Amino acid sequence: MDIQSISTEAQREAILVNFDKKGWDEKKQEYVGIVENLKPEDPFEFLAKLYNVPKPETLIEYVDEFGRTRLIGPGEKARRDAEQEETRQLLLKFDQGEHFDEPAQPLHYEADREIRNKGVGFFLFSKDEQERQRQMRALDELRNNTVEQRKKALIGKEQKRLRAQSRMALIQARRKKYETNLSRGHD
């Protein structure tokens, strides 16, 4: 049966269903029932039934892990307390493992634990402390020698510059003398 074949408008309205209106009518009836059963002096109860919110005396203040104060129901509070207790028990369980007293050793960089190119200036120190100290002394001696050589090279470079400067001054003096002699001879 086609909708165009129905003759009157009233018959068409009777057959067609407006689902939007139907949904609103059902909700309206639900709210009307709630409103009629409430006393006008208790607005919180109206909202509690409307949105399924527990009464304020059943809500508990709770401080969460970020320090925020929240209102939660008693069931949620029990669940959070159980989670905290379980976490605490696990921490205690795994913290009670055997601990061996290890001699206090200075912790040094362990290069063999890293997989990477260390570069030209890399020096792999020994894990034995005495050998490590010997290597450190040798490295300090090399450094001191290098600093001393650099100072000597810098002093030598400065002396060479001063010698070149004095030689240039001598050459300029000779040239000036020669030029003055030439200028006197032509006059």
mmCIF file of N, CA and C in Angstrom, residues 71-116:
data_model
loop_
_atom_site.group_PDB
_atom_site.id
_atom_site.type_symbol
_atom_site.label_atom_id
_atom_site.label_comp_id
_atom_site.label_asym_id
_atom_site.label_seq_id
_atom_site.Cartn_x
_atom_site.Cartn_y
_atom_site.Cartn_z
ATOM 1 N N LEU A 71 34.013 14.721 45.352
ATOM 2 C CA LEU A 71 32.877 14.093 46.015
ATOM 3 C C LEU A 71 32.592 12.798 45.272
ATOM 4 N N ILE A 72 32.655 11.680 45.985
ATOM 5 C CA ILE A 72 32.413 10.380 45.360
ATOM 6 C C ILE A 72 31.470 9.577 46.234
ATOM 7 N N GLY A 73 30.867 8.573 45.638
ATOM 8 C CA GLY A 73 29.963 7.705 46.371
ATOM 9 C C GLY A 73 30.719 6.712 47.230
ATOM 10 N N PRO A 74 30.016 6.062 48.153
ATOM 11 C CA PRO A 74 30.695 5.118 49.045
ATOM 12 C C PRO A 74 31.288 3.916 48.305
ATOM 13 N N GLY A 75 30.651 3.456 47.241
ATOM 14 C CA GLY A 75 31.190 2.335 46.472
ATOM 15 C C GLY A 75 32.507 2.696 45.803
ATOM 16 N N GLU A 76 32.561 3.897 45.231
ATOM 17 C CA GLU A 76 33.787 4.373 44.590
ATOM 18 C C GLU A 76 34.894 4.547 45.620
ATOM 19 N N LYS A 77 34.535 5.033 46.810
ATOM 20 C CA LYS A 77 35.520 5.217 47.890
ATOM 21 C C LYS A 77 36.105 3.860 48.291
ATOM 22 N N ALA A 78 35.245 2.846 48.430
ATOM 23 C CA ALA A 78 35.717 1.510 48.802
ATOM 24 C C ALA A 78 36.647 0.947 47.724
ATOM 25 N N ARG A 79 36.286 1.164 46.453
ATOM 26 C CA ARG A 79 37.119 0.664 45.359
ATOM 27 C C ARG A 79 38.488 1.341 45.359
ATOM 28 N N ARG A 80 38.515 2.647 45.559
ATOM 29 C CA ARG A 80 39.793 3.380 45.586
ATOM 30 C C ARG A 80 40.642 2.966 46.786
ATOM 31 N N ASP A 81 39.993 2.775 47.936
ATOM 32 C CA ASP A 81 40.736 2.328 49.118
ATOM 33 C C ASP A 81 41.342 0.948 48.888
ATOM 34 N N ALA A 82 40.582 0.053 48.236
ATOM 35 C CA ALA A 82 41.089 -1.289 47.946
ATOM 36 C C ALA A 82 42.288 -1.214 46.993
ATOM 37 N N GLU A 83 42.213 -0.341 45.986
ATOM 38 C CA GLU A 83 43.340 -0.176 45.060
ATOM 39 C C GLU A 83 44.583 0.328 45.787
ATOM 40 N N GLN A 84 44.398 1.307 46.671
ATOM 41 C CA GLN A 84 45.536 1.844 47.422
ATOM 42 C C GLN A 84 46.145 0.774 48.320
ATOM 43 N N GLU A 85 45.305 -0.020 48.961
ATOM 44 C CA GLU A 85 45.802 -1.074 49.848
ATOM 45 C C GLU A 85 46.558 -2.133 49.045
ATOM 46 N N GLU A 86 46.034 -2.482 47.877
ATOM 47 C CA GLU A 86 46.701 -3.469 47.025
ATOM 48 C C GLU A 86 48.071 -2.950 46.573
ATOM 49 N N THR A 87 48.133 -1.683 46.202
ATOM 50 C CA THR A 87 49.404 -1.081 45.799
ATOM 51 C C THR A 87 50.393 -1.088 46.951
ATOM 52 N N ARG A 88 49.913 -0.746 48.144
ATOM 53 C CA ARG A 88 50.778 -0.730 49.319
ATOM 54 C C ARG A 88 51.295 -2.134 49.624
ATOM 55 N N GLN A 89 50.432 -3.150 49.511
ATOM 56 C CA GLN A 89 50.845 -4.530 49.767
ATOM 57 C C GLN A 89 51.900 -4.983 48.751
ATOM 58 N N LEU A 90 51.707 -4.616 47.480
ATOM 59 C CA LEU A 90 52.693 -4.988 46.460
ATOM 60 C C LEU A 90 54.039 -4.330 46.734
ATOM 61 N N LEU A 91 54.004 -3.065 47.132
ATOM 62 C CA LEU A 91 55.257 -2.378 47.445
ATOM 63 C C LEU A 91 55.964 -3.045 48.617
ATOM 64 N N LEU A 92 55.201 -3.414 49.630
ATOM 65 C CA LEU A 92 55.806 -4.088 50.784
ATOM 66 C C LEU A 92 56.359 -5.454 50.396
ATOM 67 N N LYS A 93 55.617 -6.168 49.566
ATOM 68 C CA LYS A 93 56.030 -7.513 49.164
ATOM 69 C C LYS A 93 57.357 -7.479 48.405
ATOM 70 N N PHE A 94 57.465 -6.588 47.436
ATOM 71 C CA PHE A 94 58.662 -6.560 46.619
ATOM 72 C C PHE A 94 59.790 -5.774 47.261
ATOM 73 N N ASP A 95 59.495 -5.003 48.274
ATOM 74 C CA ASP A 95 60.537 -4.251 48.967
ATOM 75 C C ASP A 95 61.228 -5.113 50.020
ATOM 76 N N GLN A 96 60.604 -6.223 50.409
ATOM 77 C CA GLN A 96 61.172 -7.070 51.452
ATOM 78 C C GLN A 96 62.129 -8.120 50.901
ATOM 79 N N GLY A 97 62.530 -8.004 49.655
ATOM 80 C CA GLY A 97 63.470 -8.960 49.071
ATOM 81 C C GLY A 97 64.805 -8.913 49.791
ATOM 82 N N GLU A 98 65.625 -9.926 49.539
ATOM 83 C CA GLU A 98 66.927 -9.971 50.203
ATOM 84 C C GLU A 98 67.811 -8.854 49.682
ATOM 85 N N HIS A 99 68.394 -8.166 50.612
ATOM 86 C CA HIS A 99 69.316 -7.098 50.255
ATOM 87 C C HIS A 99 70.707 -7.518 50.698
ATOM 88 N N PHE A 100 71.642 -7.445 49.799
ATOM 89 C CA PHE A 100 73.008 -7.794 50.126
ATOM 90 C C PHE A 100 73.783 -6.511 50.359
ATOM 91 N N ASP A 101 74.547 -6.502 51.420
ATOM 92 C CA ASP A 101 75.365 -5.333 51.693
ATOM 93 C C ASP A 101 76.566 -5.357 50.764
ATOM 94 N N GLU A 102 76.572 -4.429 49.864
ATOM 95 C CA GLU A 102 77.683 -4.326 48.930
ATOM 96 C C GLU A 102 78.632 -3.261 49.440
ATOM 97 N N PRO A 103 79.915 -3.494 49.278
ATOM 98 C CA PRO A 103 80.852 -2.458 49.715
ATOM 99 C C PRO A 103 80.633 -1.185 48.890
ATOM 100 N N ALA A 104 80.736 -0.077 49.571
ATOM 101 C CA ALA A 104 80.511 1.199 48.895
ATOM 102 C C ALA A 104 81.664 1.473 47.937
ATOM 103 N N GLN A 105 81.357 1.479 46.669
ATOM 104 C CA GLN A 105 82.359 1.757 45.653
ATOM 105 C C GLN A 105 81.929 3.000 44.896
ATOM 106 N N PRO A 106 82.894 3.809 44.544
ATOM 107 C CA PRO A 106 82.499 4.979 43.757
ATOM 108 C C PRO A 106 81.968 4.530 42.398
ATOM 109 N N LEU A 107 80.908 5.126 41.988
ATOM 110 C CA LEU A 107 80.291 4.759 40.727
ATOM 111 C C LEU A 107 80.935 5.564 39.604
ATOM 112 N N HIS A 108 81.454 4.856 38.623
ATOM 113 C CA HIS A 108 82.107 5.509 37.495
ATOM 114 C C HIS A 108 81.341 5.187 36.223
ATOM 115 N N TYR A 109 81.587 5.971 35.225
ATOM 116 C CA TYR A 109 80.973 5.768 33.923
ATOM 117 C C TYR A 109 81.472 4.461 33.327
ATOM 118 N N GLU A 110 80.537 3.621 32.901
ATOM 119 C CA GLU A 110 80.896 2.346 32.278
ATOM 120 C C GLU A 110 80.620 2.460 30.780
ATOM 121 N N ALA A 111 81.664 2.685 30.043
ATOM 122 C CA ALA A 111 81.518 2.938 28.610
ATOM 123 C C ALA A 111 81.129 1.686 27.838
ATOM 124 N N ASP A 112 81.489 0.511 28.344
ATOM 125 C CA ASP A 112 81.186 -0.707 27.600
ATOM 126 C C ASP A 112 79.701 -1.046 27.645
ATOM 127 N N ARG A 113 78.923 -0.335 28.438
ATOM 128 C CA ARG A 113 77.480 -0.561 28.477
ATOM 129 C C ARG A 113 76.762 0.191 27.364
ATOM 130 N N GLU A 114 77.424 1.148 26.756
ATOM 131 C CA GLU A 114 76.813 1.932 25.688
ATOM 132 C C GLU A 114 77.331 1.460 24.337
ATOM 133 N N ILE A 115 76.394 1.311 23.421
ATOM 134 C CA ILE A 115 76.772 0.908 22.072
ATOM 135 C C ILE A 115 76.713 2.159 21.211
ATOM 136 N N ARG A 116 77.839 2.807 21.082
ATOM 137 C CA ARG A 116 77.921 4.004 20.250
ATOM 138 C C ARG A 116 79.377 4.295 19.954
#
